[in-house]
Short mmCIF file of C-alpha atoms in Angstrom, two decimals:
data_model
loop_
_atom_site.label_atom_id
_atom_site.label_comp_id
_atom_site.label_asym_id
_atom_site.label_seq_id
_atom_site.Cartn_x
_atom_site.Cartn_y
_atom_site.Cartn_z
CA MET A 1167 33.73 -12.36 43.73
CA ASP A 1168 34.11 -9.88 46.57
CA PHE A 1169 33.34 -7.02 44.17
CA ASN A 1170 30.17 -8.71 42.96
CA VAL A 1171 28.95 -9.30 46.48
CA LYS A 1172 29.56 -5.68 47.40
CA LYS A 1173 27.79 -4.52 44.25
CA LEU A 1174 24.86 -6.82 44.95
CA ALA A 1175 24.64 -5.59 48.55
CA SER A 1176 24.79 -1.98 47.42
CA GLY A 1177 22.05 -2.54 44.84
CA ALA A 1178 19.87 -4.33 47.38
CA GLY A 1179 20.34 -1.48 49.87
CA LEU A 1180 19.41 1.11 47.24
CA PHE A 1181 16.37 -0.90 46.21
CA PHE A 1182 15.23 -1.22 49.82
CA THR A 1183 15.73 2.50 50.45
CA ARG A 1184 13.72 3.46 47.38
CA ALA A 1185 11.01 0.97 48.28
CA VAL A 1186 10.68 2.56 51.72
CA GLN A 1187 10.67 6.02 50.19
CA PHE A 1188 8.05 5.05 47.63
CA THR A 1189 5.84 3.58 50.36
CA GLU A 1190 6.16 6.71 52.48
CA GLU A 1191 5.15 8.81 49.46
CA LYS A 1192 2.05 6.70 48.95
CA LEU A 1193 1.18 7.16 52.62
CA GLY A 1194 1.83 10.89 52.42
CA GLN A 1195 4.73 10.72 54.88
CA ALA A 1196 7.44 11.85 52.47
CA GLU A 1197 7.88 14.72 50.03
CA LYS A 1198 7.26 13.98 46.34
CA THR A 1199 8.31 16.10 43.39
CA GLU A 1200 5.27 16.53 41.15
CA LEU A 1201 5.58 16.78 37.38
CA ASP A 1202 3.75 19.57 35.55
CA ALA A 1203 0.26 18.92 34.14
CA HIS A 1204 1.47 18.90 30.52
CA PHE A 1205 4.04 16.22 31.32
CA GLU A 1206 1.42 14.12 33.11
CA ASN A 1207 -0.89 14.41 30.09
CA LEU A 1208 1.92 13.29 27.80
CA MET A 1209 2.55 10.20 29.93
CA SER A 1210 -1.16 9.38 30.11
CA ARG A 1211 -1.46 9.71 26.32
CA ALA A 1212 1.57 7.49 25.82
CA ASP A 1213 0.16 4.79 28.13
CA CYS A 1214 -3.17 4.93 26.30
CA THR A 1215 -1.38 4.62 22.93
CA LYS A 1216 0.60 1.63 24.12
CA ASN A 1217 -2.40 -0.20 25.58
CA TRP A 1218 -4.65 0.22 22.54
CA THR A 1219 -1.86 -0.45 20.06
CA GLU A 1220 -1.16 -3.72 21.85
CA LYS A 1221 -4.83 -4.74 21.76
CA ILE A 1222 -5.21 -3.80 18.09
CA TYR A 1223 -2.01 -5.66 17.22
CA ARG A 1224 -3.09 -8.84 19.02
CA GLN A 1225 -6.57 -8.84 17.51
CA THR A 1226 -5.23 -8.17 14.02
CA GLU A 1227 -2.97 -11.18 14.45
CA VAL A 1228 -6.02 -13.28 15.31
CA LEU A 1229 -7.89 -11.89 12.29
CA LEU A 1230 -5.07 -12.67 9.87
CA GLN A 1231 -4.16 -16.01 11.44
CA PRO A 1232 -6.96 -17.56 13.57
CA ASN A 1233 -4.91 -20.69 14.29
CA PRO A 1234 -2.98 -20.12 17.58
CA SER A 1235 -0.54 -22.95 16.80
CA ALA A 1236 0.37 -21.31 13.50
CA ARG A 1237 0.90 -17.96 15.27
CA ILE A 1238 3.23 -19.61 17.79
CA GLU A 1239 5.15 -21.27 14.96
CA GLU A 1240 5.56 -17.94 13.14
CA PHE A 1241 6.69 -16.30 16.39
CA LEU A 1242 9.37 -18.95 16.96
CA TYR A 1243 10.66 -18.66 13.39
CA GLU A 1244 10.85 -14.89 13.82
CA LYS A 1245 12.77 -15.14 17.10
CA LEU A 1246 15.14 -17.66 15.56
CA ASP A 1247 15.64 -15.26 12.65
CA ARG A 1248 14.56 -17.90 10.15
CA LYS A 1249 12.08 -17.65 7.31
CA ALA A 1250 8.79 -19.39 8.03
CA PRO A 1251 7.73 -21.95 5.39
CA ASN A 1252 4.95 -20.93 3.01
CA ARG A 1253 1.65 -22.17 4.37
CA ILE A 1254 -1.20 -23.07 2.02
CA THR A 1255 -4.47 -21.31 2.83
CA ASN A 1256 -7.63 -23.19 3.73
CA ALA A 1257 -9.34 -22.04 0.54
CA GLU A 1258 -6.45 -23.33 -1.58
CA LEU A 1259 -6.54 -26.65 0.25
CA LEU A 1260 -10.29 -26.93 -0.30
CA GLY A 1261 -9.83 -26.09 -3.97
CA GLN A 1262 -7.17 -28.78 -4.32
CA HIS A 1263 -9.45 -31.39 -2.74
CA MET A 1264 -12.29 -30.39 -5.06
CA GLU A 1265 -10.09 -30.67 -8.13
CA ASP A 1266 -8.84 -34.10 -7.05
CA ALA A 1267 -12.41 -35.24 -6.42
CA ALA A 1268 -13.49 -33.93 -9.83
CA LYS A 1269 -10.83 -36.05 -11.54
CA GLU A 1270 -12.02 -39.12 -9.63
CA PHE A 1271 -15.69 -38.49 -10.48
CA ASP A 1272 -14.90 -37.87 -14.19
CA LEU A 1273 -14.86 -34.36 -15.61
CA GLY A 1274 -17.46 -35.39 -18.18
CA THR A 1275 -20.17 -35.57 -15.52
CA PRO A 1276 -22.01 -32.41 -14.40
CA TYR A 1277 -20.91 -32.93 -10.80
CA GLY A 1278 -17.26 -33.49 -11.70
CA ASN A 1279 -17.20 -30.52 -14.06
CA THR A 1280 -18.80 -28.27 -11.44
CA LEU A 1281 -16.39 -29.46 -8.75
CA MET A 1282 -13.45 -28.59 -10.99
CA LYS A 1283 -14.71 -25.07 -11.66
CA VAL A 1284 -15.52 -24.39 -7.99
CA GLY A 1285 -12.14 -25.81 -6.96
CA GLU A 1286 -10.32 -23.50 -9.38
CA CYS A 1287 -12.25 -20.54 -7.96
CA GLU A 1288 -11.43 -21.55 -4.38
CA LYS A 1289 -7.74 -21.68 -5.27
CA ARG A 1290 -7.95 -18.18 -6.74
CA LEU A 1291 -9.67 -17.02 -3.56
CA GLY A 1292 -6.90 -18.62 -1.50
CA ALA A 1293 -4.21 -16.91 -3.55
CA ALA A 1294 -5.94 -13.55 -3.05
CA GLU A 1295 -6.15 -14.27 0.68
CA ARG A 1296 -2.44 -15.08 0.90
CA GLU A 1297 -1.57 -11.86 -0.89
CA PHE A 1298 -3.83 -9.93 1.52
CA LEU A 1299 -2.17 -11.56 4.54
CA GLN A 1300 1.32 -10.71 3.29
CA THR A 1301 0.39 -7.12 2.47
CA SER A 1302 -1.33 -6.55 5.81
CA ALA A 1303 1.56 -8.04 7.76
CA ILE A 1304 4.04 -5.71 6.09
CA SER A 1305 1.99 -2.52 5.95
CA PHE A 1306 0.07 -2.76 9.25
CA LEU A 1307 1.31 -5.40 11.69
CA THR A 1308 5.02 -4.68 11.33
CA PRO A 1309 4.79 -0.93 12.16
CA LEU A 1310 2.66 -1.69 15.24
CA ARG A 1311 5.14 -4.33 16.42
CA ASN A 1312 8.08 -2.00 15.78
CA PHE A 1313 6.46 0.61 18.02
CA LEU A 1314 5.79 -1.86 20.84
CA GLU A 1315 9.20 -3.53 20.68
CA GLY A 1316 11.25 -0.44 19.80
CA ASP A 1317 9.93 3.03 20.57
CA TRP A 1318 7.85 1.99 23.56
CA ARG A 1319 10.70 0.08 25.20
CA THR A 1320 12.90 3.15 24.86
CA ILE A 1321 10.20 5.34 26.37
CA SER A 1322 9.67 2.89 29.24
CA LYS A 1323 13.39 2.74 29.95
CA GLU A 1324 13.71 6.54 30.07
CA ARG A 1325 10.62 6.84 32.28
CA ARG A 1326 12.04 4.33 34.77
CA LEU A 1327 15.28 6.29 34.84
CA LEU A 1328 13.35 9.51 35.39
CA GLU A 1329 11.44 7.93 38.27
CA ASN A 1330 14.68 6.79 39.92
CA LEU A 1331 16.17 10.28 39.57
CA ARG A 1332 13.02 11.75 41.06
CA LEU A 1333 13.35 9.47 44.06
CA ASP A 1334 17.01 10.51 44.41
CA LEU A 1335 16.00 14.17 44.17
CA ASP A 1336 13.34 13.78 46.85
CA ALA A 1337 15.80 11.91 49.06
CA CYS A 1338 18.27 14.82 48.72
CA LYS A 1339 15.52 17.28 49.64
CA THR A 1340 14.69 15.22 52.73
CA ARG A 1341 18.38 15.04 53.81
CA LEU A 1342 18.78 18.78 53.37
CA LYS A 1343 15.63 19.46 55.34
CA LYS A 1344 16.81 17.25 58.22
CA ALA A 1345 20.28 18.81 58.16
CA LYS A 1346 18.86 22.32 58.42
CA VAL A 1347 16.62 21.33 61.33
CA ALA A 1348 19.59 19.79 63.16
CA GLU A 1349 21.75 22.85 62.38
CA ALA A 1350 19.10 25.13 63.86
CA LYS A 1351 18.90 23.06 67.04
CA ALA A 1352 22.70 22.98 67.37
CA ALA A 1353 22.92 26.74 66.94
CA MET A 1354 20.47 27.22 69.80
CA ALA A 1355 22.29 24.86 72.18
CA PRO A 1356 25.95 24.36 71.20
CA ASP A 1357 27.50 21.22 72.49
CA PHE A 1358 31.28 21.22 72.87
CA GLN A 1359 33.10 18.06 73.74
CA GLU A 1360 35.61 19.25 76.35
CA THR A 1361 36.51 15.94 77.99
CA ARG A 1362 37.84 13.20 75.74
CA PRO A 1363 40.49 10.56 76.01
CA ARG A 1364 44.00 11.83 75.53
CA ASN A 1365 44.51 10.00 72.18
CA TYR A 1366 41.45 11.74 70.51
CA VAL A 1367 41.42 15.11 68.81
CA LEU A 1368 38.95 17.62 70.23
CA SER A 1369 35.90 17.83 67.99
CA ALA A 1370 34.52 21.00 66.49
CA SER A 1371 31.21 22.32 67.65
CA ALA A 1372 28.04 20.48 66.60
CA SER A 1373 26.84 23.64 64.87
CA ALA A 1374 29.92 23.72 62.63
CA LEU A 1375 29.50 20.03 61.81
CA TRP A 1376 25.87 20.48 60.82
CA SER A 1377 26.72 23.53 58.75
CA GLU A 1378 29.14 21.39 56.78
CA GLU A 1379 26.45 18.73 56.43
CA VAL A 1380 24.00 21.33 55.12
CA GLU A 1381 26.50 22.48 52.48
CA LYS A 1382 27.08 18.91 51.41
CA ALA A 1383 23.33 18.23 51.19
CA GLU A 1384 22.79 21.41 49.16
CA HIS A 1385 25.50 20.36 46.71
CA GLU A 1386 23.97 16.89 46.32
CA LEU A 1387 20.55 18.49 45.80
CA ARG A 1388 21.86 20.73 43.02
CA VAL A 1389 23.45 17.75 41.27
CA ALA A 1390 20.29 15.66 41.65
CA GLN A 1391 18.12 18.54 40.39
CA THR A 1392 20.32 18.99 37.32
CA GLU A 1393 20.24 15.28 36.47
CA PHE A 1394 16.48 15.15 37.00
CA ASP A 1395 15.82 18.18 34.78
CA ARG A 1396 18.01 16.77 32.02
CA GLN A 1397 16.28 13.38 32.14
CA ALA A 1398 12.86 15.05 32.27
CA GLU A 1399 13.64 16.91 29.05
CA VAL A 1400 14.79 13.71 27.32
CA THR A 1401 11.63 11.89 28.42
CA ARG A 1402 9.44 14.80 27.38
CA LEU A 1403 10.86 14.75 23.85
CA LEU A 1404 10.21 11.02 23.57
CA LEU A 1405 6.65 11.40 24.83
CA GLU A 1406 5.94 14.22 22.40
CA GLY A 1407 7.06 11.85 19.64
CA ILE A 1408 3.84 9.88 20.25
CA SER A 1409 2.12 12.38 17.93
CA SER A 1410 4.41 11.26 15.10
CA THR A 1411 3.58 7.67 16.00
CA HIS A 1412 -0.12 8.41 15.59
CA VAL A 1413 0.52 9.93 12.15
CA ASN A 1414 2.50 6.87 11.09
CA HIS A 1415 -0.14 4.47 12.40
CA LEU A 1416 -2.84 6.48 10.61
CA ARG A 1417 -1.02 5.97 7.30
CA CYS A 1418 -0.64 2.27 8.03
CA LEU A 1419 -4.34 2.03 8.88
CA HIS A 1420 -5.26 3.51 5.49
CA GLU A 1421 -3.01 0.97 3.78
CA PHE A 1422 -4.66 -1.84 5.75
CA VAL A 1423 -8.12 -0.67 4.66
CA GLU A 1424 -6.96 -0.48 1.04
CA ALA A 1425 -5.59 -4.02 1.27
CA GLN A 1426 -8.88 -5.27 2.72
CA ALA A 1427 -10.94 -3.48 0.07
CA SER A 1428 -8.77 -4.89 -2.71
CA TYR A 1429 -9.00 -8.40 -1.26
CA TYR A 1430 -12.79 -8.37 -0.90
CA LYS A 1431 -13.16 -6.86 -4.37
CA GLN A 1432 -11.10 -9.68 -5.86
CA CYS A 1433 -13.19 -12.24 -3.97
CA HIS A 1434 -16.39 -10.65 -5.24
CA LEU A 1435 -15.16 -10.69 -8.84
CA HIS A 1436 -14.05 -14.32 -8.56
CA MET A 1437 -17.44 -15.35 -7.19
CA GLN A 1438 -19.26 -13.40 -9.89
CA ASP A 1439 -17.25 -15.18 -12.56
CA LEU A 1440 -17.96 -18.52 -10.88
CA GLN A 1441 -21.70 -17.82 -10.77
CA LYS A 1442 -21.69 -16.97 -14.47
CA GLU A 1443 -19.86 -20.18 -15.29
CA LEU A 1444 -22.19 -22.29 -13.16
CA ALA A 1445 -25.24 -20.63 -14.67
CA ARG A 1446 -24.18 -21.90 -18.10
CA LEU A 1447 -23.69 -25.47 -16.89
CA PRO A 1448 -26.61 -27.94 -17.10
CA ASN A 1449 -28.24 -28.75 -13.79
CA ALA A 1450 -27.89 -32.53 -13.69
CA PHE A 1451 -30.39 -33.00 -10.87
CA THR A 1452 -33.12 -31.06 -12.66
CA LEU A 1453 -32.36 -32.67 -16.04
CA ASN A 1454 -32.46 -36.16 -14.56
CA SER A 1455 -35.75 -35.42 -12.80
CA THR A 1456 -37.28 -34.00 -16.00
CA GLN A 1457 -36.10 -36.95 -18.09
CA SER A 1458 -37.47 -39.39 -15.54
CA MET A 1459 -40.86 -37.67 -15.59
CA ALA A 1460 -40.86 -37.68 -19.39
CA THR A 1461 -39.99 -41.40 -19.53
CA VAL A 1462 -42.67 -42.35 -17.02
CA GLY A 1463 -45.27 -40.28 -18.86
CA SER A 1464 -44.34 -41.81 -22.22
CA GLU A 1465 -44.52 -45.31 -20.90
CA ALA A 1466 -47.82 -44.74 -19.12
CA GLU A 1467 -49.67 -42.72 -21.76
CA GLY A 1468 -47.73 -43.49 -24.89
CA ILE A 1469 -47.11 -39.82 -25.59
CA SER A 1470 -44.10 -37.52 -25.19
CA SER A 1471 -43.93 -35.32 -22.10
CA PRO A 1472 -45.11 -31.76 -22.56
CA VAL A 1473 -42.46 -30.67 -20.06
CA ASP A 1474 -39.30 -30.18 -22.10
CA THR A 1475 -37.32 -27.01 -21.60
CA ASP A 1476 -35.15 -27.78 -24.60
CA THR A 1477 -38.15 -27.41 -26.95
CA LEU A 1478 -39.53 -24.35 -25.13
CA LYS A 1479 -40.04 -21.55 -27.65
CA ILE A 1480 -39.64 -18.19 -25.91
CA GLU A 1481 -41.62 -16.26 -28.52
CA GLU A 1482 -44.64 -18.46 -27.85
CA VAL A 1483 -44.54 -18.01 -24.08
CA GLN A 1484 -47.24 -15.70 -22.74
CA ALA A 1485 -47.18 -13.98 -19.37
CA PRO A 1486 -49.78 -15.40 -16.98
CA ALA A 1487 -52.62 -13.21 -15.80
CA THR A 1488 -51.36 -13.52 -12.22
CA GLY A 1489 -48.03 -14.50 -10.72
CA THR A 1490 -45.73 -11.97 -12.37
CA ARG A 1491 -43.20 -10.21 -10.11
CA LYS A 1492 -40.65 -7.47 -10.32
CA ALA A 1493 -37.00 -8.39 -9.83
CA LYS A 1494 -33.82 -6.38 -9.43
CA VAL A 1495 -30.78 -7.61 -11.37
CA LEU A 1496 -27.78 -8.18 -9.08
CA TYR A 1497 -25.04 -8.80 -11.67
CA ASP A 1498 -24.47 -8.36 -15.38
CA TYR A 1499 -25.35 -11.45 -17.40
CA ASP A 1500 -24.61 -12.21 -21.05
CA ALA A 1501 -27.14 -14.42 -22.79
CA ALA A 1502 -25.66 -17.72 -23.94
CA ASP A 1503 -28.18 -18.12 -26.79
CA SER A 1504 -31.28 -16.56 -28.31
CA SER A 1505 -33.57 -18.13 -25.70
CA GLU A 1506 -31.90 -16.16 -22.87
CA LEU A 1507 -32.16 -12.50 -21.95
CA SER A 1508 -29.01 -10.44 -21.28
CA LEU A 1509 -29.09 -8.48 -18.01
CA LEU A 1510 -27.51 -5.33 -16.64
CA ALA A 1511 -26.84 -4.90 -12.93
CA ASP A 1512 -29.38 -2.83 -10.95
CA GLU A 1513 -32.07 -2.80 -13.67
CA LEU A 1514 -35.65 -3.87 -12.92
CA ILE A 1515 -37.40 -6.53 -15.00
CA THR A 1516 -40.65 -8.50 -14.84
CA VAL A 1517 -40.29 -12.22 -14.19
CA TYR A 1518 -42.59 -15.22 -14.05
CA THR A 1519 -42.41 -18.96 -14.43
CA VAL A 1520 -44.15 -21.37 -16.79
CA PRO A 1521 -45.02 -25.01 -16.20
CA GLY A 1522 -42.14 -27.37 -16.81
CA MET A 1523 -39.33 -24.81 -16.45
CA ASP A 1524 -36.13 -25.55 -14.60
CA SER A 1525 -36.44 -24.10 -11.06
CA ASP A 1526 -33.09 -22.30 -11.53
CA TRP A 1527 -34.54 -20.19 -14.35
CA LEU A 1528 -37.38 -17.73 -14.86
CA ILE A 1529 -38.85 -15.96 -17.86
CA GLY A 1530 -37.80 -12.30 -17.82
CA GLU A 1531 -39.34 -9.42 -19.74
CA ARG A 1532 -37.92 -5.98 -20.37
CA GLY A 1533 -40.07 -3.93 -22.71
CA ASN A 1534 -40.47 -5.96 -25.89
CA GLN A 1535 -37.55 -8.25 -25.01
CA LYS A 1536 -38.16 -11.64 -23.45
CA GLY A 1537 -35.97 -14.58 -22.48
CA LYS A 1538 -34.82 -17.00 -19.81
CA VAL A 1539 -32.85 -15.50 -16.88
CA PRO A 1540 -30.98 -17.29 -14.05
CA VAL A 1541 -32.60 -16.93 -10.61
CA THR A 1542 -29.20 -16.50 -8.90
CA TYR A 1543 -28.71 -13.18 -10.70
CA LEU A 1544 -31.97 -11.72 -9.39
CA GLU A 1545 -33.41 -10.27 -6.22
CA LEU A 1546 -37.15 -10.88 -6.27
CA LEU A 1547 -39.17 -7.92 -5.04
CA SER A 1548 -42.54 -8.13 -3.34
#
């Protein structure tokens, strides 16, 4: 217990002394050893790297996992060295709900069938998202975290040690300077103690005592300078390693971009496939409206409705004198039957509508070819 108290008192005294010295340096009242410009640039570059890496890391975490509660849960599992449970993505959950709803509404209905197909697509999107999250965490987040929790902590520790040794070096310089001033004063006016009590030994001259103090201070300064130079070299090597860190982070950034590109490409392909599937499904709302109009017309006039897309003969359709437009094809489309026109992405075709057509379809012409085309696959041009 006595040893601990002494150690605590010694540490507190050293801390107080360094605090006073640091304050005097800030006020310009004490000497401060300045590092060379290259070393200062290295430290500034390291601080900049740490600050921006931390910001990028935090924001990437938010991008990959927007839910703060989930991020805290993952952090706790990581600190406890336990594997976090697999978490279903929002898209997968939505897809599951859609599939369950489709079964309740009956898959034989247009709405139930469409819900099932959209739900399956959402689950595929969720699986692609989960794969993207895992890949990004391994290839991008982990290297950034390793730098912040590993390399940067080592650099910070060595820099603190260097700062303490610099303070010790400056303190030795100050003691030597004071000892030399006192030695010079003693040499000019020697002070011998000639009268002392009988039981005391006669002291040496003050000049001799200060000379001994100067030698001691010079020795301490040499030791402090050696330790400071050695620590400065160690810290310099660590700071120069920041360049290697940048190279490593550059590689990780490329991998992150590749993972993002692959993820968005998969999503695009899944949505294209879904659009093609939905384009082939009957539009229940439009069919019901058309049938209702046909029934009302038959009952009122006793004749069949002229509006019937099922009996529409494409070869008999003529382009109107006005109302035709150019359209750019967004995606490839394979005709489901002879009444439809197959499309190639990026080609230009002429489109127009005819009375009684489903609003989701247009008549498209390309040269001598003619057929129905889905509106969702087109970009209408002015």
